[in-house]
CSV table of C-alpha atoms in Angstrom, one decimal:
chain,number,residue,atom,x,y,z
A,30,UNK,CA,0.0,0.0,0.0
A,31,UNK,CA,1.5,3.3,-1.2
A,32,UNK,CA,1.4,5.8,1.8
A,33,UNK,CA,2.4,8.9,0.0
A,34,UNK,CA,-0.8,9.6,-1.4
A,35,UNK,CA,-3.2,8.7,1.3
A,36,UNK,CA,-0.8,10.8,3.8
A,37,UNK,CA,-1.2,13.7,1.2
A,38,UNK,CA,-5.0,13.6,0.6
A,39,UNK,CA,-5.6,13.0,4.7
A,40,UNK,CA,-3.0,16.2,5.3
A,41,UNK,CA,-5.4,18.4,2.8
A,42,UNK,CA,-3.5,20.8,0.6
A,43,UNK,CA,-0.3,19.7,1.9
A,44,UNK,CA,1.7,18.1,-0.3
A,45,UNK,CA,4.0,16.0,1.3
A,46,UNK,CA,7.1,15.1,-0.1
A,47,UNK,CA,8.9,12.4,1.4
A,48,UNK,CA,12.2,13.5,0.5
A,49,UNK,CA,11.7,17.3,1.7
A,50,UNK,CA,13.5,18.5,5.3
A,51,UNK,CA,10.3,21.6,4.7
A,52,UNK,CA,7.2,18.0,4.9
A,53,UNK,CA,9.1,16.5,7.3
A,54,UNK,CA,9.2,19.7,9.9
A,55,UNK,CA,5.9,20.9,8.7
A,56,UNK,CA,4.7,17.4,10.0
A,57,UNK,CA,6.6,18.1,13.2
A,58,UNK,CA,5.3,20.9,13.8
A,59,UNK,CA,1.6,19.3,13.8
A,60,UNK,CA,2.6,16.8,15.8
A,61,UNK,CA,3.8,18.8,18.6
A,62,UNK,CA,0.8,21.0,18.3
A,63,UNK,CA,-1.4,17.5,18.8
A,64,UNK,CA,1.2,17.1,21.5
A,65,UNK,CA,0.2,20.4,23.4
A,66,UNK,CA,-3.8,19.6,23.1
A,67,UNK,CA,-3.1,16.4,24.4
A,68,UNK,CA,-1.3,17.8,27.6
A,69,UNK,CA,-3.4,20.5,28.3
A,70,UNK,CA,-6.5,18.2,27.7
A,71,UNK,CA,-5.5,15.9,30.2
A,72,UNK,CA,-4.1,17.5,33.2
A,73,UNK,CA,-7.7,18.2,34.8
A,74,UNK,CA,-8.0,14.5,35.4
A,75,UNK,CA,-4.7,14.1,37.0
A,76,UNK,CA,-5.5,17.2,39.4
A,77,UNK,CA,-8.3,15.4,40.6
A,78,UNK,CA,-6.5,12.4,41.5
A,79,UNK,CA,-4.0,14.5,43.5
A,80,UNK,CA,-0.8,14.1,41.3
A,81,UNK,CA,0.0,18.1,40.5
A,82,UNK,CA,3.2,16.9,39.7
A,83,UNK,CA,2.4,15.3,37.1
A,84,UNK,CA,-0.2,18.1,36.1
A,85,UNK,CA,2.5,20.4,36.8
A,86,UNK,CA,4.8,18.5,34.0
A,87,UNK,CA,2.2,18.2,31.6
A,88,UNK,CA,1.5,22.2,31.6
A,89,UNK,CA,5.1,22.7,31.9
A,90,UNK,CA,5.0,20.7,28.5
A,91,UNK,CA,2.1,22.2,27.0
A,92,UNK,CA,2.5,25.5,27.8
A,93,UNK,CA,6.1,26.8,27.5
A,94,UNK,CA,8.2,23.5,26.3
A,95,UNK,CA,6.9,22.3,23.3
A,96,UNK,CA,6.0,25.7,22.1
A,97,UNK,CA,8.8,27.4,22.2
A,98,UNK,CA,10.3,24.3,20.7
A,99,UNK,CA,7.5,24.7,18.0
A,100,UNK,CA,8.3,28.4,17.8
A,101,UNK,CA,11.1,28.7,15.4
A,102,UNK,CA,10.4,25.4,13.4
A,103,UNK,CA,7.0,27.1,12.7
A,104,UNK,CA,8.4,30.4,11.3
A,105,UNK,CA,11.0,28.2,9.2
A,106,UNK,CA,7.9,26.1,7.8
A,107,UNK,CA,5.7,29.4,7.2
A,108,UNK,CA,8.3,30.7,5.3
A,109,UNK,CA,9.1,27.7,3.0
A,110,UNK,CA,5.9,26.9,2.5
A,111,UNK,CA,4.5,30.2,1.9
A,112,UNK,CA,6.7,30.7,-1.1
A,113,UNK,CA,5.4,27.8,-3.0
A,114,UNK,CA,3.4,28.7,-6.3
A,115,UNK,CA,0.5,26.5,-5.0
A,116,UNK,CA,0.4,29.5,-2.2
A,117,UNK,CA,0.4,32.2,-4.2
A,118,UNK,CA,-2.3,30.8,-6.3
A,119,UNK,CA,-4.6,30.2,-3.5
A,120,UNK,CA,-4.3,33.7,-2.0
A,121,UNK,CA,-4.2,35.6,-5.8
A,122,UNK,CA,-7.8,34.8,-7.2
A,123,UNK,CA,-7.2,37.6,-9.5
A,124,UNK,CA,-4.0,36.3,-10.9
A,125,UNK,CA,-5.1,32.8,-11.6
A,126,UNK,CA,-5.3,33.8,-15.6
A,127,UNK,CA,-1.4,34.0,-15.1
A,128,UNK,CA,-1.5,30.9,-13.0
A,129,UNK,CA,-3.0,29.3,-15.6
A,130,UNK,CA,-0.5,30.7,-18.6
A,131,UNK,CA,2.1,29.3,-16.5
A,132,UNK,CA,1.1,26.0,-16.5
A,133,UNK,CA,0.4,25.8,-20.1
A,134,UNK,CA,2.2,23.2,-22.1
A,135,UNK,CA,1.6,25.7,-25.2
A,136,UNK,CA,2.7,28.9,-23.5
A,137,UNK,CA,5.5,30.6,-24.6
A,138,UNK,CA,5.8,33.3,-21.7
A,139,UNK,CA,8.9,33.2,-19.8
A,140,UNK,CA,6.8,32.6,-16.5
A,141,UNK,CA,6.0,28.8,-18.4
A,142,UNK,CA,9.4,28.5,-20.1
A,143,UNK,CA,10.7,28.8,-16.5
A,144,UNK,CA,8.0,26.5,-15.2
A,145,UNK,CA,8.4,23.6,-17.5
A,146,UNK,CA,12.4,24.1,-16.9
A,147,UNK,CA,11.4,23.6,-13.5
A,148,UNK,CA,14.3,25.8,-12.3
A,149,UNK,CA,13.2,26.8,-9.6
A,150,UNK,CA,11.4,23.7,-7.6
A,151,UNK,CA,7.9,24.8,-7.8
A,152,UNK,CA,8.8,28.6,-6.4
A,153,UNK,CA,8.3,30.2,-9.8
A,154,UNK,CA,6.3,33.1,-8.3
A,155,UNK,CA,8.2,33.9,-5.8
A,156,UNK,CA,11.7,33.3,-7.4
A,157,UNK,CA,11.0,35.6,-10.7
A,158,UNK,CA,9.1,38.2,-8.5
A,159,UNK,CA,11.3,38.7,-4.9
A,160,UNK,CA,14.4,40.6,-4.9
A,161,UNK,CA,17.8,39.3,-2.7
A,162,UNK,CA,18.2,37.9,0.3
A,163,UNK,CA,16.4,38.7,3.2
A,164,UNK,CA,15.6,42.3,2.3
A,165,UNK,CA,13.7,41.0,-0.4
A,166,UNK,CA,12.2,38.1,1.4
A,167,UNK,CA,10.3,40.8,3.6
A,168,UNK,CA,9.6,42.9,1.0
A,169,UNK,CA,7.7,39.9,-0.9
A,170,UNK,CA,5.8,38.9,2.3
A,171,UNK,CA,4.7,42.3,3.1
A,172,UNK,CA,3.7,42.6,-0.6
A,173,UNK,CA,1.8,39.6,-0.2
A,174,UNK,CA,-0.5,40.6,3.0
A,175,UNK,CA,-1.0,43.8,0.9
A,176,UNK,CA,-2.2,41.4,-2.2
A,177,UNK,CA,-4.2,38.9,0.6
A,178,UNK,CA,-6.4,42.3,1.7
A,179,UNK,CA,-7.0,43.4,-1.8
A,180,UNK,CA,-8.2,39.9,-2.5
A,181,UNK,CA,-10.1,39.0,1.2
A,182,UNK,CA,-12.3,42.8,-0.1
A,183,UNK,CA,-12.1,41.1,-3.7
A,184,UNK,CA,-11.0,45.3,-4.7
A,185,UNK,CA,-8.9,43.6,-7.7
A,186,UNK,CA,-9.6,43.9,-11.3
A,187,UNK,CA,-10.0,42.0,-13.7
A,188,UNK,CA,-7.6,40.6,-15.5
A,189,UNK,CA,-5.6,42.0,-12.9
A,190,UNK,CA,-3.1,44.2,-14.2
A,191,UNK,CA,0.8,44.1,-14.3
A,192,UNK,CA,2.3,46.6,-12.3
A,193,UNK,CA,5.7,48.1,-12.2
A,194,UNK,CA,8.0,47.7,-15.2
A,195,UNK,CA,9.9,44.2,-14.3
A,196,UNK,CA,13.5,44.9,-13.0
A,197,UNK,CA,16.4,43.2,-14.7
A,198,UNK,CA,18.3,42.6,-11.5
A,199,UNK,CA,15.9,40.0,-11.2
A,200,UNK,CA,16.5,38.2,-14.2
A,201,UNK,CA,20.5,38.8,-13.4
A,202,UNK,CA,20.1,37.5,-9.9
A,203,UNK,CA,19.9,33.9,-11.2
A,204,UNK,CA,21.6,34.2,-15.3
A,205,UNK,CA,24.1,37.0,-14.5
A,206,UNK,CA,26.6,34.1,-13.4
A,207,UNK,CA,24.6,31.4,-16.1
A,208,UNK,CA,27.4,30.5,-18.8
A,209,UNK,CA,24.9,30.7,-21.7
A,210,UNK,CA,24.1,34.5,-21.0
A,211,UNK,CA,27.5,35.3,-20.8
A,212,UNK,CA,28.2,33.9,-24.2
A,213,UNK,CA,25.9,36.2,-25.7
A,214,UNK,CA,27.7,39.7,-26.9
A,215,UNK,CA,24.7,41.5,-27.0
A,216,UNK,CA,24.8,41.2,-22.8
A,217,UNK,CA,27.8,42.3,-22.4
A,218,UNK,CA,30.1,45.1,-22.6
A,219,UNK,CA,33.1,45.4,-25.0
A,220,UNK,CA,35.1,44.7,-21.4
A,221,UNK,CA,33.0,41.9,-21.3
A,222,UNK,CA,31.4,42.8,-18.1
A,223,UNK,CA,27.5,42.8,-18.5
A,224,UNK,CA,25.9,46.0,-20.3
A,225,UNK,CA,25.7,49.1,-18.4
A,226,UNK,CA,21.4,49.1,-20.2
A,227,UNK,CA,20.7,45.9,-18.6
A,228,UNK,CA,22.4,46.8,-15.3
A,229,UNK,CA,20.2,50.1,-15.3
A,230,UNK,CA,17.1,48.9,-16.6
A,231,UNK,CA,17.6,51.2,-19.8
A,232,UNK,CA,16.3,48.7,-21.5
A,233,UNK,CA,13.9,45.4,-20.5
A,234,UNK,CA,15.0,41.5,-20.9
A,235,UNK,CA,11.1,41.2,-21.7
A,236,UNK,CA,12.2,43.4,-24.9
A,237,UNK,CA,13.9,40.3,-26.6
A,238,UNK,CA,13.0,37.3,-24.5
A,239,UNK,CA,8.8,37.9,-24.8
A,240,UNK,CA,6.9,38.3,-22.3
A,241,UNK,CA,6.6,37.6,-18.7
A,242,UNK,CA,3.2,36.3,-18.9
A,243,UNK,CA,0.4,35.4,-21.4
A,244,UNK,CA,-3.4,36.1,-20.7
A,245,UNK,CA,-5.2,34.5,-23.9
A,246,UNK,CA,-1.9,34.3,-25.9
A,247,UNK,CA,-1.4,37.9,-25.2
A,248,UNK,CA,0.9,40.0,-23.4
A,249,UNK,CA,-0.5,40.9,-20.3
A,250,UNK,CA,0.1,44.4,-19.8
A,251,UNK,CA,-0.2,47.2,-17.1
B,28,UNK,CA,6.8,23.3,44.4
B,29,UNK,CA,4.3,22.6,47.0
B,30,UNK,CA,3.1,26.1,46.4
B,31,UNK,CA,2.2,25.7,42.5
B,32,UNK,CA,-1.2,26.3,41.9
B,33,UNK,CA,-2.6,24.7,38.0
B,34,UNK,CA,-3.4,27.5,35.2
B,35,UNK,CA,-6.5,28.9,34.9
B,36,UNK,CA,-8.8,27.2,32.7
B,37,UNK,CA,-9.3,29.9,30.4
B,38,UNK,CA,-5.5,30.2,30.1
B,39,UNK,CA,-5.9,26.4,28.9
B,40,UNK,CA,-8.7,26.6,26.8
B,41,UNK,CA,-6.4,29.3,25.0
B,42,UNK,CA,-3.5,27.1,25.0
B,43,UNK,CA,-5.9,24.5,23.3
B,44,UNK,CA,-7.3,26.2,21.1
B,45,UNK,CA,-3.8,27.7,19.7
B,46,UNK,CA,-3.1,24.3,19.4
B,47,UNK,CA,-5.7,23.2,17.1
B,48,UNK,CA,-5.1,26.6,15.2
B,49,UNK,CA,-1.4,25.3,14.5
B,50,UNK,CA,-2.8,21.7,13.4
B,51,UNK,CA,-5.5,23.1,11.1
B,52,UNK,CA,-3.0,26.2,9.5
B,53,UNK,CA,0.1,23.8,8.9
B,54,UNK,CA,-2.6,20.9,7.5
B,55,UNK,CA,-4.1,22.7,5.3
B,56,UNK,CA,-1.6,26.1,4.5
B,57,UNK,CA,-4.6,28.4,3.9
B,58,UNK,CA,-2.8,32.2,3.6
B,59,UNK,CA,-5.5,33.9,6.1
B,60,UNK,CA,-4.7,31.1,8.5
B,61,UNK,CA,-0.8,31.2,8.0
B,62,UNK,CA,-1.2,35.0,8.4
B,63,UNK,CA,-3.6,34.8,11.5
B,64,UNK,CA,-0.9,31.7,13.2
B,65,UNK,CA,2.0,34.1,12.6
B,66,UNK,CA,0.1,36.9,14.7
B,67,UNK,CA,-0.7,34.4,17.4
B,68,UNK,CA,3.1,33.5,18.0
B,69,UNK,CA,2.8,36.6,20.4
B,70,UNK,CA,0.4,35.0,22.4
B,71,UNK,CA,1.9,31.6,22.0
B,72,UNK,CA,5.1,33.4,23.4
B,73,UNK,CA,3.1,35.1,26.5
B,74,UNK,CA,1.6,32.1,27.4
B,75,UNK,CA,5.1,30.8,27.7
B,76,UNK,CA,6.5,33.3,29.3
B,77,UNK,CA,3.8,33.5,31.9
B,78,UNK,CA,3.9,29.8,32.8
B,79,UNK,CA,7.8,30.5,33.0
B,80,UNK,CA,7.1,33.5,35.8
B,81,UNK,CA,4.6,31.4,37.1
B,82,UNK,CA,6.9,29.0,38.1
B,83,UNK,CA,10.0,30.8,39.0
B,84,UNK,CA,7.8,32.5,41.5
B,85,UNK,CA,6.7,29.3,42.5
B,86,UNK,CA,9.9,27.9,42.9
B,87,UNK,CA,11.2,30.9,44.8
B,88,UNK,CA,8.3,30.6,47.0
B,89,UNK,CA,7.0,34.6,46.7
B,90,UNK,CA,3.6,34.8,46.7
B,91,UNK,CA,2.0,36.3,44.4
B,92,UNK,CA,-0.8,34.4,42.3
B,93,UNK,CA,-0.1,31.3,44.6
B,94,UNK,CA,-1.0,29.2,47.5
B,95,UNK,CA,1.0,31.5,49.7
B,96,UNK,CA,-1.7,34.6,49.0
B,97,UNK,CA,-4.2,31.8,49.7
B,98,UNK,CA,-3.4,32.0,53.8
B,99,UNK,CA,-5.5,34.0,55.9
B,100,UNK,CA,-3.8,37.4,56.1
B,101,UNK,CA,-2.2,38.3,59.5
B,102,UNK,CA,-3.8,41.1,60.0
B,103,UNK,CA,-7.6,39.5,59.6
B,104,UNK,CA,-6.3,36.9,62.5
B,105,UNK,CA,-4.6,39.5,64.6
B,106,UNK,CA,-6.1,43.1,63.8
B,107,UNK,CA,-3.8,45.2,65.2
């Protein structure tokens, strides 16, 4: 009997992935929530047969051990989780006609050439659209509960529309250091470091490279 | 020790239901539950840090909260 499925389908719209650190600590961390409900549940019934101590332990366990255990481990599964494209698409009603694009065998928009390349481990949204490091974490999350209140008042339009011009330190972030960009003069500089226009957005990658994203085999535009 | 007194039941029923909160957001990954969990760390984390004080004071025997401010209160028994 093959597990994987049943555990996925009985989780909801977790997919679990045997092989991923991210299931197996998002996993933890509902076990050690069930954990806490089952210690505070209980301790009632031990109070009444005189053992506080081992009342005592159990609220000691469900109050401040486990969750501050749980506490970091949570924040580290929220944020892995949270930049999965399956995430984005649940929150972003409004952008499911790019959603959709993406997924297309037949699209030609760089957000499906990306996906079928599966580059970036089913974070397509979030690795094209969030700048470096942490900074740019942040800046995607915050971005996000901005996007989640738009859509909880459903204030979107319809297709929704694309909104500032894409940056190219983006696109460099990940095929600034790729071998097959660099072998392309037109990127580069006669020093043969990349070209000052891409490097100041003078002019777009989407110029030669099509566009981001498709809605009804058009360019979706601002 | 002897002077530890359980939480409150509403502190539990909190406790619990943060609990199930946790189980249902990291089951199911629903953004206005991930975004509502991620608020509730602070309480998660002042739940902890109360049963923490609870027991230092507990353990340091001062009495405040506990057993100790349960004993009739000198001056009731011997008004001055």
């Amino acid at each position: 009997m093959d597990l994987q499925p049943l555990l996925a389908r009985s989780i909801g719209r977790f997919a679990f992935n045997w092989n991923s650190p991210a299931s197996w600590l998002t996993l933890l961390v509902i076990a050690m929530a069930a954990a806490v409900v089952v210690c505070l549940a209980s301790p009632r019934r031990w109070r009444l047969r005189g053992r506080l101590q081992v009342g005592l332990w159990l609220e000691a366990l469900g109050l401040c051990l486990i969750p501050l255990a749980m506490l970091p481990m949570v924040d580290v599964a929220i944020v892995h989780n949270s930049t999965s494209d399956a995430f984005c698409a649940t929150c972003h009603r409004a952008m499911q006609p790019y959603f959709s694009d993406m997924r297309a065998p037949g699209s030609r928009a760089l957000a499906a050439v990306h996906f079928r390349d599966d580059a970036m481990l089913g974070r397509n949204c979030y690795g094209c659209h969030a700048d470096f490091g942490i900074t740019g974490l942040v800046a995607a999350k915050a971005a996000g509960l901005r996007d989640a209140w738009v859509n909880l008042g459903g204030g979107y339009r319809f297709p929704n529309p694309i909104g500032d011009r894409f940056p190219n330190r983006l696109c460099l972030k990940c095929h600034a250091h790729s071998a097959r960009f660099l072998a392309i003069d037109a990127h580069l500089e006669d020093n043969r470091h990349i070209a000052g226009d891409l490097l100041n957005d003078a002019s777009s990658c989407e110029e030669c490279h099509g566009p981001g994203h498709q809605i009804d085999g058009r360019r979706a535009k601002s | 020790m002897s002077a530890y007194q359980p939480c409150a039941p509403a502190t539990r029923l909190l406790a619990i239901v943060l609990g199930l909160l946790a189980i249902a957001t990291f089951a199911t990954f629903n953004p206005y539950l991930v975004i509502v969990f991620a608020l509730a760390q602070v309480l998660i984390l002042w739940l902890a840090c109360g049963f923490m004080a609870r027991l230092i004071r507990a353990l340091c025997g001062t009495k405040p909260g506990f057993r100790a401010a349960q004993k009739p209160r000198h001056d009731t028994i011997c008004p001055p």
